[in-house]
Amino acid sequence: MKSVIAIDGPAGAGKSTIAKKLAKKFNYRYLDTGAMYRAVTWYVINNDIDISNNKKLSEIASNINISFKTDNNGETYIYVNDNNVTNKIRENIIDKNVSDVAKISGVRKEMVKIQKRIAENGKIIVDGRDIASRVLPDAELKIYLTASVEERARRRHNELIEKGISSDFEKVKEEIEKRDSIDKNRKDSPLIKTDDAVLVDSTNLSIEEVVDKISSLIKEGD
Ligand code: DC
Protein backbone atom coordinates (compact mmCIF):
# COMPACT_ATOMS: atom_id res chain seq x y z
CA MET A 1 0.00 0.00 0.00
CA LYS A 2 1.35 3.39 -0.96
CA SER A 3 1.57 5.72 2.01
CA VAL A 4 2.27 9.18 0.56
CA ILE A 5 -0.01 10.22 -2.28
CA ALA A 6 0.33 13.50 -4.17
CA ILE A 7 -2.58 14.85 -6.23
CA ASP A 8 -1.93 17.89 -8.38
CA GLY A 9 -4.09 19.57 -10.97
CA PRO A 10 -5.92 22.74 -11.97
CA ALA A 11 -8.80 24.42 -10.12
CA GLY A 12 -12.06 22.52 -10.20
CA ALA A 13 -10.67 19.16 -11.34
CA GLY A 14 -12.17 17.54 -8.24
CA LYS A 15 -8.95 17.11 -6.26
CA SER A 16 -10.35 17.87 -2.82
CA THR A 17 -13.54 15.82 -3.26
CA ILE A 18 -11.53 12.83 -4.46
CA ALA A 19 -8.75 13.25 -1.92
CA LYS A 20 -11.24 13.42 0.98
CA LYS A 21 -12.97 10.23 -0.17
CA LEU A 22 -9.67 8.40 -0.60
CA ALA A 23 -8.49 9.52 2.83
CA LYS A 24 -11.67 8.21 4.42
CA LYS A 25 -11.49 4.92 2.51
CA PHE A 26 -7.88 4.20 3.45
CA ASN A 27 -8.01 5.88 6.85
CA TYR A 28 -5.29 8.32 5.79
CA ARG A 29 -4.95 11.98 6.68
CA TYR A 30 -5.82 14.59 4.07
CA LEU A 31 -3.91 17.82 3.54
CA ASP A 32 -5.51 20.53 1.42
CA THR A 33 -2.56 22.78 0.59
CA GLY A 34 -4.74 25.20 -1.41
CA ALA A 35 -6.57 26.00 1.83
CA MET A 36 -3.28 27.26 3.26
CA TYR A 37 -2.73 29.76 0.42
CA ARG A 38 -6.38 30.75 0.84
CA ALA A 39 -5.80 31.29 4.58
CA VAL A 40 -2.89 33.65 3.90
CA THR A 41 -5.07 35.49 1.37
CA TRP A 42 -7.87 35.80 3.92
CA TYR A 43 -5.49 37.33 6.46
CA VAL A 44 -4.10 39.79 3.91
CA ILE A 45 -7.54 40.95 2.76
CA ASN A 46 -8.97 41.02 6.27
CA ASN A 47 -6.15 43.30 7.42
CA ASP A 48 -6.31 45.60 4.39
CA ILE A 49 -2.76 44.77 3.37
CA ASP A 50 -1.60 45.68 -0.15
CA ILE A 51 -1.62 42.38 -2.01
CA SER A 52 1.19 43.46 -4.34
CA ASN A 53 3.62 43.99 -1.44
CA ASN A 54 5.60 40.75 -1.79
CA LYS A 55 7.93 41.47 1.08
CA LYS A 56 5.11 42.20 3.51
CA LEU A 57 3.15 39.12 2.39
CA SER A 58 6.20 36.90 2.85
CA GLU A 59 6.64 38.25 6.37
CA ILE A 60 2.99 37.60 7.12
CA ALA A 61 3.25 34.02 5.85
CA SER A 62 6.11 33.35 8.24
CA ASN A 63 4.48 35.09 11.21
CA ILE A 64 0.87 33.90 11.17
CA ASN A 65 -0.02 30.54 12.61
CA ILE A 66 -1.93 28.29 10.19
CA SER A 67 -3.27 25.11 11.75
CA PHE A 68 -5.77 22.34 11.11
CA LYS A 69 -8.10 20.89 13.75
CA THR A 70 -10.30 17.83 13.35
CA ASP A 71 -13.43 17.36 15.50
CA ASN A 72 -14.98 14.12 16.77
CA ASN A 73 -17.02 13.73 13.58
CA GLY A 74 -13.90 13.82 11.45
CA GLU A 75 -14.60 17.33 10.13
CA THR A 76 -11.42 19.35 9.61
CA TYR A 77 -11.24 23.11 10.19
CA ILE A 78 -8.49 25.52 9.24
CA TYR A 79 -7.40 28.30 11.59
CA VAL A 80 -5.35 31.44 11.12
CA ASN A 81 -4.09 32.28 14.60
CA ASP A 82 -7.35 31.88 16.60
CA ASN A 83 -9.76 32.47 13.73
CA ASN A 84 -11.67 29.58 12.24
CA VAL A 85 -11.55 30.57 8.55
CA THR A 86 -12.87 27.29 7.09
CA ASN A 87 -15.87 28.91 5.37
CA LYS A 88 -14.40 32.36 4.85
CA ILE A 89 -11.61 31.05 2.61
CA ARG A 90 -14.21 29.72 0.13
CA GLU A 91 -15.67 33.16 -0.60
CA ASN A 92 -15.40 34.61 -4.09
CA ILE A 93 -13.07 37.42 -3.01
CA ILE A 94 -10.54 34.76 -1.99
CA ASP A 95 -10.99 32.83 -5.29
CA LYS A 96 -10.21 36.04 -7.13
CA ASN A 97 -7.04 36.93 -5.22
CA VAL A 98 -5.47 33.68 -4.07
CA SER A 99 -3.42 32.97 -7.22
CA ASP A 100 -1.67 36.32 -6.83
CA VAL A 101 -0.74 35.48 -3.25
CA ALA A 102 0.33 31.93 -4.15
CA LYS A 103 2.80 33.14 -6.76
CA ILE A 104 4.97 34.92 -4.18
CA SER A 105 8.14 32.89 -3.48
CA GLY A 106 8.43 33.96 0.15
CA VAL A 107 4.86 32.84 0.81
CA ARG A 108 5.42 29.51 -0.96
CA LYS A 109 8.61 28.83 0.98
CA GLU A 110 6.77 29.10 4.30
CA MET A 111 3.80 26.98 3.17
CA VAL A 112 6.02 24.25 1.71
CA LYS A 113 7.95 24.02 4.98
CA ILE A 114 4.72 23.42 6.94
CA GLN A 115 3.40 20.97 4.34
CA LYS A 116 6.55 18.84 4.39
CA ARG A 117 6.37 18.68 8.17
CA ILE A 118 2.71 17.62 8.17
CA ALA A 119 3.36 14.88 5.60
CA GLU A 120 6.39 13.50 7.42
CA ASN A 121 4.73 10.49 9.03
CA GLY A 122 3.03 9.22 5.88
CA LYS A 123 -0.45 7.73 5.49
CA ILE A 124 -1.49 10.96 3.87
CA ILE A 125 -3.10 12.29 0.70
CA VAL A 126 -1.90 15.77 -0.20
CA ASP A 127 -3.47 17.88 -2.92
CA GLY A 128 -2.25 21.07 -4.57
CA ARG A 129 -0.29 22.32 -7.56
CA ASP A 130 3.36 21.60 -6.69
CA ILE A 131 3.06 18.53 -4.50
CA ALA A 132 4.78 16.11 -6.91
CA SER A 133 7.24 18.67 -8.21
CA ARG A 134 8.32 20.36 -5.00
CA VAL A 135 6.61 19.49 -1.71
CA LEU A 136 6.83 15.70 -1.88
CA PRO A 137 9.05 14.71 -4.82
CA ASP A 138 9.46 11.27 -3.22
CA ALA A 139 5.71 10.57 -2.96
CA GLU A 140 5.03 6.93 -3.73
CA LEU A 141 2.11 7.78 -5.99
CA LYS A 142 1.67 10.96 -7.98
CA ILE A 143 -1.60 11.79 -9.71
CA TYR A 144 -2.24 14.64 -12.10
CA LEU A 145 -6.00 15.10 -11.99
CA THR A 146 -7.51 17.28 -14.66
CA ALA A 147 -10.71 17.92 -16.66
CA SER A 148 -11.66 20.21 -19.54
CA VAL A 149 -12.10 23.85 -18.59
CA GLU A 150 -15.80 23.72 -19.61
CA GLU A 151 -16.43 20.78 -17.30
CA ARG A 152 -14.56 22.39 -14.41
CA ALA A 153 -16.51 25.64 -14.87
CA ARG A 154 -19.80 23.71 -15.07
CA ARG A 155 -19.04 21.94 -11.77
CA ARG A 156 -18.17 25.19 -10.02
CA HIS A 157 -21.23 26.94 -11.49
CA ASN A 158 -23.58 24.14 -10.35
CA GLU A 159 -21.99 24.14 -6.90
CA LEU A 160 -22.74 27.86 -6.52
CA ILE A 161 -26.32 27.49 -7.77
CA GLU A 162 -26.88 24.60 -5.35
CA LYS A 163 -25.69 26.81 -2.51
CA GLY A 164 -28.22 29.45 -3.59
CA ILE A 165 -25.48 31.82 -4.82
CA SER A 166 -26.19 33.49 -8.17
CA SER A 167 -23.66 32.55 -10.83
CA ASP A 168 -22.86 33.34 -14.45
CA PHE A 169 -21.31 30.36 -16.27
CA GLU A 170 -19.18 32.45 -18.64
CA LYS A 171 -17.80 34.51 -15.76
CA VAL A 172 -16.99 31.38 -13.75
CA LYS A 173 -15.19 29.95 -16.78
CA GLU A 174 -13.22 33.16 -17.27
CA GLU A 175 -12.16 33.20 -13.61
CA ILE A 176 -11.01 29.57 -13.81
CA GLU A 177 -9.03 30.27 -16.98
CA LYS A 178 -7.39 33.25 -15.32
CA ARG A 179 -6.40 31.21 -12.26
CA ASP A 180 -5.09 28.38 -14.47
CA SER A 181 -2.97 30.85 -16.36
CA ILE A 182 -1.44 32.41 -13.22
CA ASP A 183 -0.86 28.98 -11.61
CA LYS A 184 0.77 27.52 -14.75
CA ASN A 185 2.88 30.51 -15.72
CA ARG A 186 4.31 31.71 -12.41
CA LYS A 187 8.08 31.48 -11.95
CA ASP A 188 8.14 29.61 -8.66
CA SER A 189 6.89 26.01 -8.88
CA PRO A 190 4.20 26.40 -11.51
CA LEU A 191 1.50 23.79 -11.96
CA ILE A 192 2.95 21.02 -14.13
CA LYS A 193 2.42 17.33 -14.66
CA THR A 194 5.67 15.67 -13.65
CA ASP A 195 6.86 12.79 -15.86
CA ASP A 196 6.30 10.27 -13.11
CA ALA A 197 2.69 11.34 -12.41
CA VAL A 198 -0.28 9.31 -13.63
CA LEU A 199 -2.67 11.43 -15.69
CA VAL A 200 -6.32 11.07 -14.71
CA ASP A 201 -8.80 13.03 -16.83
CA SER A 202 -12.08 13.28 -14.93
CA THR A 203 -14.03 15.10 -17.69
CA ASN A 204 -16.19 12.06 -18.42
CA LEU A 205 -15.76 10.15 -15.17
CA SER A 206 -17.96 10.10 -12.08
CA ILE A 207 -16.46 10.78 -8.66
CA GLU A 208 -16.72 7.06 -7.84
CA GLU A 209 -14.92 6.10 -11.06
CA VAL A 210 -12.03 8.41 -10.23
CA VAL A 211 -11.88 7.13 -6.64
CA ASP A 212 -11.83 3.52 -7.92
CA LYS A 213 -9.10 4.26 -10.43
CA ILE A 214 -6.82 5.94 -7.89
CA SER A 215 -7.64 3.32 -5.23
CA SER A 216 -6.30 0.58 -7.51
CA LEU A 217 -3.12 2.58 -7.99
CA ILE A 218 -2.73 3.01 -4.23
CA LYS A 219 -3.12 -0.75 -3.72
CA GLU A 220 -1.01 -1.72 -6.73
CA GLY A 221 1.88 -4.01 -5.84
CA ASP A 222 0.40 -5.19 -2.52
O1 DC B 1 -6.86 24.26 -4.87
P1 DC B 1 -7.32 25.66 -4.53
O2 DC B 1 -8.27 26.24 -5.55
O3 DC B 1 -7.89 25.77 -3.16
O4 DC B 1 -5.99 26.55 -4.58
C1 DC B 1 -6.02 27.91 -4.31
C2 DC B 1 -4.85 28.61 -5.00
O5 DC B 1 -3.62 28.27 -4.38
C3 DC B 1 -4.69 28.33 -6.48
O6 DC B 1 -4.66 29.54 -7.20
C4 DC B 1 -3.36 27.67 -6.63
C5 DC B 1 -2.66 27.89 -5.33
N1 DC B 1 -1.97 26.68 -4.85
C6 DC B 1 -0.63 26.59 -5.09
O7 DC B 1 -0.06 27.47 -5.72
N2 DC B 1 0.06 25.53 -4.61
C7 DC B 1 -0.57 24.55 -3.94
N3 DC B 1 0.15 23.52 -3.49
C8 DC B 1 -1.95 24.61 -3.72
C9 DC B 1 -2.65 25.71 -4.20
mmCIF file of C-alpha atoms and ligand atoms in Angstrom:
data_model
loop_
_atom_site.group_PDB
_atom_site.id
_atom_site.type_symbol
_atom_site.label_atom_id
_atom_site.label_comp_id
_atom_site.label_asym_id
_atom_site.label_seq_id
_atom_site.Cartn_x
_atom_site.Cartn_y
_atom_site.Cartn_z
ATOM 1 C CA MET A 1 0.000 0.000 0.000
ATOM 2 C CA LYS A 2 1.346 3.386 -0.956
ATOM 3 C CA SER A 3 1.570 5.717 2.006
ATOM 4 C CA VAL A 4 2.272 9.180 0.560
ATOM 5 C CA ILE A 5 -0.013 10.220 -2.277
ATOM 6 C CA ALA A 6 0.325 13.496 -4.169
ATOM 7 C CA ILE A 7 -2.583 14.845 -6.225
ATOM 8 C CA ASP A 8 -1.932 17.894 -8.382
ATOM 9 C CA GLY A 9 -4.086 19.571 -10.972
ATOM 10 C CA PRO A 10 -5.923 22.737 -11.972
ATOM 11 C CA ALA A 11 -8.795 24.419 -10.118
ATOM 12 C CA GLY A 12 -12.055 22.520 -10.203
ATOM 13 C CA ALA A 13 -10.670 19.156 -11.345
ATOM 14 C CA GLY A 14 -12.171 17.535 -8.242
ATOM 15 C CA LYS A 15 -8.953 17.114 -6.261
ATOM 16 C CA SER A 16 -10.346 17.872 -2.817
ATOM 17 C CA THR A 17 -13.540 15.822 -3.264
ATOM 18 C CA ILE A 18 -11.535 12.828 -4.463
ATOM 19 C CA ALA A 19 -8.748 13.246 -1.918
ATOM 20 C CA LYS A 20 -11.243 13.416 0.981
ATOM 21 C CA LYS A 21 -12.971 10.229 -0.165
ATOM 22 C CA LEU A 22 -9.675 8.401 -0.599
ATOM 23 C CA ALA A 23 -8.488 9.522 2.829
ATOM 24 C CA LYS A 24 -11.672 8.210 4.416
ATOM 25 C CA LYS A 25 -11.487 4.923 2.511
ATOM 26 C CA PHE A 26 -7.877 4.195 3.453
ATOM 27 C CA ASN A 27 -8.006 5.880 6.848
ATOM 28 C CA TYR A 28 -5.290 8.319 5.787
ATOM 29 C CA ARG A 29 -4.945 11.975 6.678
ATOM 30 C CA TYR A 30 -5.820 14.587 4.073
ATOM 31 C CA LEU A 31 -3.905 17.816 3.541
ATOM 32 C CA ASP A 32 -5.510 20.531 1.425
ATOM 33 C CA THR A 33 -2.558 22.781 0.586
ATOM 34 C CA GLY A 34 -4.735 25.205 -1.411
ATOM 35 C CA ALA A 35 -6.572 25.995 1.830
ATOM 36 C CA MET A 36 -3.276 27.257 3.264
ATOM 37 C CA TYR A 37 -2.729 29.762 0.420
ATOM 38 C CA ARG A 38 -6.378 30.748 0.845
ATOM 39 C CA ALA A 39 -5.799 31.288 4.576
ATOM 40 C CA VAL A 40 -2.885 33.650 3.905
ATOM 41 C CA THR A 41 -5.068 35.485 1.370
ATOM 42 C CA TRP A 42 -7.874 35.802 3.923
ATOM 43 C CA TYR A 43 -5.488 37.330 6.455
ATOM 44 C CA VAL A 44 -4.097 39.794 3.914
ATOM 45 C CA ILE A 45 -7.538 40.954 2.760
ATOM 46 C CA ASN A 46 -8.971 41.025 6.268
ATOM 47 C CA ASN A 47 -6.152 43.300 7.423
ATOM 48 C CA ASP A 48 -6.311 45.598 4.387
ATOM 49 C CA ILE A 49 -2.759 44.773 3.366
ATOM 50 C CA ASP A 50 -1.600 45.679 -0.145
ATOM 51 C CA ILE A 51 -1.624 42.381 -2.014
ATOM 52 C CA SER A 52 1.187 43.459 -4.336
ATOM 53 C CA ASN A 53 3.621 43.995 -1.437
ATOM 54 C CA ASN A 54 5.597 40.748 -1.792
ATOM 55 C CA LYS A 55 7.927 41.470 1.082
ATOM 56 C CA LYS A 56 5.114 42.200 3.513
ATOM 57 C CA LEU A 57 3.152 39.123 2.388
ATOM 58 C CA SER A 58 6.197 36.896 2.845
ATOM 59 C CA GLU A 59 6.642 38.252 6.373
ATOM 60 C CA ILE A 60 2.992 37.596 7.123
ATOM 61 C CA ALA A 61 3.253 34.020 5.850
ATOM 62 C CA SER A 62 6.111 33.353 8.242
ATOM 63 C CA ASN A 63 4.481 35.092 11.215
ATOM 64 C CA ILE A 64 0.873 33.899 11.168
ATOM 65 C CA ASN A 65 -0.022 30.542 12.611
ATOM 66 C CA ILE A 66 -1.932 28.293 10.194
ATOM 67 C CA SER A 67 -3.267 25.110 11.746
ATOM 68 C CA PHE A 68 -5.768 22.345 11.113
ATOM 69 C CA LYS A 69 -8.097 20.891 13.752
ATOM 70 C CA THR A 70 -10.303 17.834 13.352
ATOM 71 C CA ASP A 71 -13.428 17.364 15.500
ATOM 72 C CA ASN A 72 -14.979 14.121 16.768
ATOM 73 C CA ASN A 73 -17.021 13.732 13.578
ATOM 74 C CA GLY A 74 -13.897 13.823 11.451
ATOM 75 C CA GLU A 75 -14.602 17.333 10.125
ATOM 76 C CA THR A 76 -11.417 19.350 9.608
ATOM 77 C CA TYR A 77 -11.236 23.106 10.192
ATOM 78 C CA ILE A 78 -8.493 25.521 9.245
ATOM 79 C CA TYR A 79 -7.395 28.296 11.591
ATOM 80 C CA VAL A 80 -5.351 31.445 11.125
ATOM 81 C CA ASN A 81 -4.091 32.277 14.597
ATOM 82 C CA ASP A 82 -7.345 31.876 16.605
ATOM 83 C CA ASN A 83 -9.761 32.474 13.727
ATOM 84 C CA ASN A 84 -11.669 29.575 12.243
ATOM 85 C CA VAL A 85 -11.547 30.569 8.553
ATOM 86 C CA THR A 86 -12.868 27.290 7.086
ATOM 87 C CA ASN A 87 -15.872 28.909 5.370
ATOM 88 C CA LYS A 88 -14.399 32.357 4.850
ATOM 89 C CA ILE A 89 -11.611 31.054 2.606
ATOM 90 C CA ARG A 90 -14.205 29.724 0.128
ATOM 91 C CA GLU A 91 -15.671 33.164 -0.601
ATOM 92 C CA ASN A 92 -15.400 34.612 -4.087
ATOM 93 C CA ILE A 93 -13.066 37.423 -3.009
ATOM 94 C CA ILE A 94 -10.541 34.756 -1.989
ATOM 95 C CA ASP A 95 -10.987 32.832 -5.294
ATOM 96 C CA LYS A 96 -10.206 36.037 -7.132
ATOM 97 C CA ASN A 97 -7.038 36.930 -5.218
ATOM 98 C CA VAL A 98 -5.469 33.681 -4.074
ATOM 99 C CA SER A 99 -3.418 32.970 -7.220
ATOM 100 C CA ASP A 100 -1.675 36.322 -6.833
ATOM 101 C CA VAL A 101 -0.743 35.476 -3.247
ATOM 102 C CA ALA A 102 0.328 31.929 -4.155
ATOM 103 C CA LYS A 103 2.796 33.144 -6.764
ATOM 104 C CA ILE A 104 4.971 34.924 -4.176
ATOM 105 C CA SER A 105 8.138 32.890 -3.482
ATOM 106 C CA GLY A 106 8.426 33.960 0.150
ATOM 107 C CA VAL A 107 4.862 32.835 0.808
ATOM 108 C CA ARG A 108 5.419 29.505 -0.961
ATOM 109 C CA LYS A 109 8.615 28.827 0.983
ATOM 110 C CA GLU A 110 6.765 29.095 4.302
ATOM 111 C CA MET A 111 3.799 26.980 3.167
ATOM 112 C CA VAL A 112 6.020 24.249 1.707
ATOM 113 C CA LYS A 113 7.946 24.018 4.981
ATOM 114 C CA ILE A 114 4.725 23.417 6.942
ATOM 115 C CA GLN A 115 3.397 20.969 4.336
ATOM 116 C CA LYS A 116 6.554 18.842 4.389
ATOM 117 C CA ARG A 117 6.367 18.682 8.171
ATOM 118 C CA ILE A 118 2.706 17.621 8.173
ATOM 119 C CA ALA A 119 3.355 14.880 5.597
ATOM 120 C CA GLU A 120 6.388 13.495 7.425
ATOM 121 C CA ASN A 121 4.734 10.487 9.031
ATOM 122 C CA GLY A 122 3.034 9.218 5.876
ATOM 123 C CA LYS A 123 -0.452 7.728 5.490
ATOM 124 C CA ILE A 124 -1.488 10.960 3.869
ATOM 125 C CA ILE A 125 -3.099 12.286 0.699
ATOM 126 C CA VAL A 126 -1.901 15.766 -0.200
ATOM 127 C CA ASP A 127 -3.475 17.881 -2.920
ATOM 128 C CA GLY A 128 -2.253 21.067 -4.572
ATOM 129 C CA ARG A 129 -0.286 22.316 -7.560
ATOM 130 C CA ASP A 130 3.364 21.601 -6.694
ATOM 131 C CA ILE A 131 3.059 18.532 -4.504
ATOM 132 C CA ALA A 132 4.776 16.108 -6.909
ATOM 133 C CA SER A 133 7.245 18.672 -8.206
ATOM 134 C CA ARG A 134 8.321 20.364 -4.996
ATOM 135 C CA VAL A 135 6.611 19.493 -1.712
ATOM 136 C CA LEU A 136 6.834 15.697 -1.877
ATOM 137 C CA PRO A 137 9.050 14.710 -4.815
ATOM 138 C CA ASP A 138 9.458 11.265 -3.219
ATOM 139 C CA ALA A 139 5.711 10.575 -2.958
ATOM 140 C CA GLU A 140 5.028 6.925 -3.734
ATOM 141 C CA LEU A 141 2.109 7.775 -5.985
ATOM 142 C CA LYS A 142 1.667 10.962 -7.978
ATOM 143 C CA ILE A 143 -1.595 11.788 -9.706
ATOM 144 C CA TYR A 144 -2.240 14.640 -12.104
ATOM 145 C CA LEU A 145 -5.997 15.105 -11.989
ATOM 146 C CA THR A 146 -7.513 17.282 -14.663
ATOM 147 C CA ALA A 147 -10.707 17.922 -16.660
ATOM 148 C CA SER A 148 -11.661 20.213 -19.537
ATOM 149 C CA VAL A 149 -12.100 23.851 -18.586
ATOM 150 C CA GLU A 150 -15.800 23.723 -19.613
ATOM 151 C CA GLU A 151 -16.432 20.778 -17.303
ATOM 152 C CA ARG A 152 -14.562 22.390 -14.412
ATOM 153 C CA ALA A 153 -16.509 25.636 -14.869
ATOM 154 C CA ARG A 154 -19.798 23.706 -15.065
ATOM 155 C CA ARG A 155 -19.042 21.940 -11.769
ATOM 156 C CA ARG A 156 -18.175 25.193 -10.022
ATOM 157 C CA HIS A 157 -21.226 26.940 -11.494
ATOM 158 C CA ASN A 158 -23.576 24.138 -10.351
ATOM 159 C CA GLU A 159 -21.990 24.138 -6.902
ATOM 160 C CA LEU A 160 -22.737 27.864 -6.516
ATOM 161 C CA ILE A 161 -26.323 27.486 -7.768
ATOM 162 C CA GLU A 162 -26.880 24.596 -5.346
ATOM 163 C CA LYS A 163 -25.686 26.811 -2.508
ATOM 164 C CA GLY A 164 -28.219 29.446 -3.586
ATOM 165 C CA ILE A 165 -25.483 31.818 -4.819
ATOM 166 C CA SER A 166 -26.191 33.489 -8.170
ATOM 167 C CA SER A 167 -23.665 32.548 -10.834
ATOM 168 C CA ASP A 168 -22.862 33.343 -14.453
ATOM 169 C CA PHE A 169 -21.309 30.362 -16.270
ATOM 170 C CA GLU A 170 -19.178 32.453 -18.643
ATOM 171 C CA LYS A 171 -17.802 34.514 -15.756
ATOM 172 C CA VAL A 172 -16.991 31.376 -13.754
ATOM 173 C CA LYS A 173 -15.192 29.948 -16.783
ATOM 174 C CA GLU A 174 -13.224 33.158 -17.272
ATOM 175 C CA GLU A 175 -12.158 33.196 -13.611
ATOM 176 C CA ILE A 176 -11.005 29.566 -13.811
ATOM 177 C CA GLU A 177 -9.027 30.274 -16.978
ATOM 178 C CA LYS A 178 -7.389 33.255 -15.320
ATOM 179 C CA ARG A 179 -6.398 31.206 -12.260
ATOM 180 C CA ASP A 180 -5.088 28.381 -14.474
ATOM 181 C CA SER A 181 -2.965 30.850 -16.362
ATOM 182 C CA ILE A 182 -1.442 32.414 -13.217
ATOM 183 C CA ASP A 183 -0.857 28.980 -11.607
ATOM 184 C CA LYS A 184 0.771 27.523 -14.747
ATOM 185 C CA ASN A 185 2.876 30.512 -15.715
ATOM 186 C CA ARG A 186 4.308 31.712 -12.413
ATOM 187 C CA LYS A 187 8.077 31.483 -11.955
ATOM 188 C CA ASP A 188 8.136 29.608 -8.660
ATOM 189 C CA SER A 189 6.888 26.009 -8.879
ATOM 190 C CA PRO A 190 4.199 26.403 -11.512
ATOM 191 C CA LEU A 191 1.500 23.792 -11.955
ATOM 192 C CA ILE A 192 2.950 21.016 -14.127
ATOM 193 C CA LYS A 193 2.419 17.332 -14.664
ATOM 194 C CA THR A 194 5.665 15.670 -13.650
ATOM 195 C CA ASP A 195 6.862 12.788 -15.862
ATOM 196 C CA ASP A 196 6.297 10.265 -13.106
ATOM 197 C CA ALA A 197 2.692 11.337 -12.411
ATOM 198 C CA VAL A 198 -0.280 9.313 -13.626
ATOM 199 C CA LEU A 199 -2.667 11.429 -15.689
ATOM 200 C CA VAL A 200 -6.320 11.072 -14.706
ATOM 201 C CA ASP A 201 -8.797 13.027 -16.826
ATOM 202 C CA SER A 202 -12.084 13.283 -14.933
ATOM 203 C CA THR A 203 -14.033 15.097 -17.690
ATOM 204 C CA ASN A 204 -16.192 12.060 -18.424
ATOM 205 C CA LEU A 205 -15.762 10.152 -15.174
ATOM 206 C CA SER A 206 -17.959 10.097 -12.079
ATOM 207 C CA ILE A 207 -16.458 10.782 -8.661
ATOM 208 C CA GLU A 208 -16.717 7.055 -7.844
ATOM 209 C CA GLU A 209 -14.924 6.101 -11.058
ATOM 210 C CA VAL A 210 -12.032 8.413 -10.234
ATOM 211 C CA VAL A 211 -11.883 7.131 -6.643
ATOM 212 C CA ASP A 212 -11.827 3.520 -7.922
ATOM 213 C CA LYS A 213 -9.099 4.264 -10.431
ATOM 214 C CA ILE A 214 -6.817 5.937 -7.886
ATOM 215 C CA SER A 215 -7.640 3.320 -5.226
ATOM 216 C CA SER A 216 -6.300 0.585 -7.510
ATOM 217 C CA LEU A 217 -3.120 2.582 -7.991
ATOM 218 C CA ILE A 218 -2.735 3.009 -4.226
ATOM 219 C CA LYS A 219 -3.120 -0.748 -3.720
ATOM 220 C CA GLU A 220 -1.006 -1.722 -6.731
ATOM 221 C CA GLY A 221 1.882 -4.005 -5.844
ATOM 222 C CA ASP A 222 0.399 -5.188 -2.523
HETATM 223 O O1 DC B 1 -6.863 24.265 -4.869
HETATM 224 P P1 DC B 1 -7.321 25.661 -4.527
HETATM 225 O O2 DC B 1 -8.266 26.241 -5.547
HETATM 226 O O3 DC B 1 -7.886 25.773 -3.159
HETATM 227 O O4 DC B 1 -5.995 26.547 -4.580
HETATM 228 C C1 DC B 1 -6.020 27.912 -4.315
HETATM 229 C C2 DC B 1 -4.851 28.612 -4.997
HETATM 230 O O5 DC B 1 -3.616 28.274 -4.376
HETATM 231 C C3 DC B 1 -4.689 28.331 -6.484
HETATM 232 O O6 DC B 1 -4.663 29.543 -7.196
HETATM 233 C C4 DC B 1 -3.361 27.671 -6.629
HETATM 234 C C5 DC B 1 -2.659 27.891 -5.328
HETATM 235 N N1 DC B 1 -1.972 26.679 -4.851
HETATM 236 C C6 DC B 1 -0.633 26.591 -5.088
HETATM 237 O O7 DC B 1 -0.059 27.467 -5.725
HETATM 238 N N2 DC B 1 0.056 25.526 -4.614
HETATM 239 C C7 DC B 1 -0.565 24.547 -3.944
HETATM 240 N N3 DC B 1 0.149 23.516 -3.490
HETATM 241 C C8 DC B 1 -1.953 24.613 -3.716
HETATM 242 C C9 DC B 1 -2.645 25.706 -4.203
#
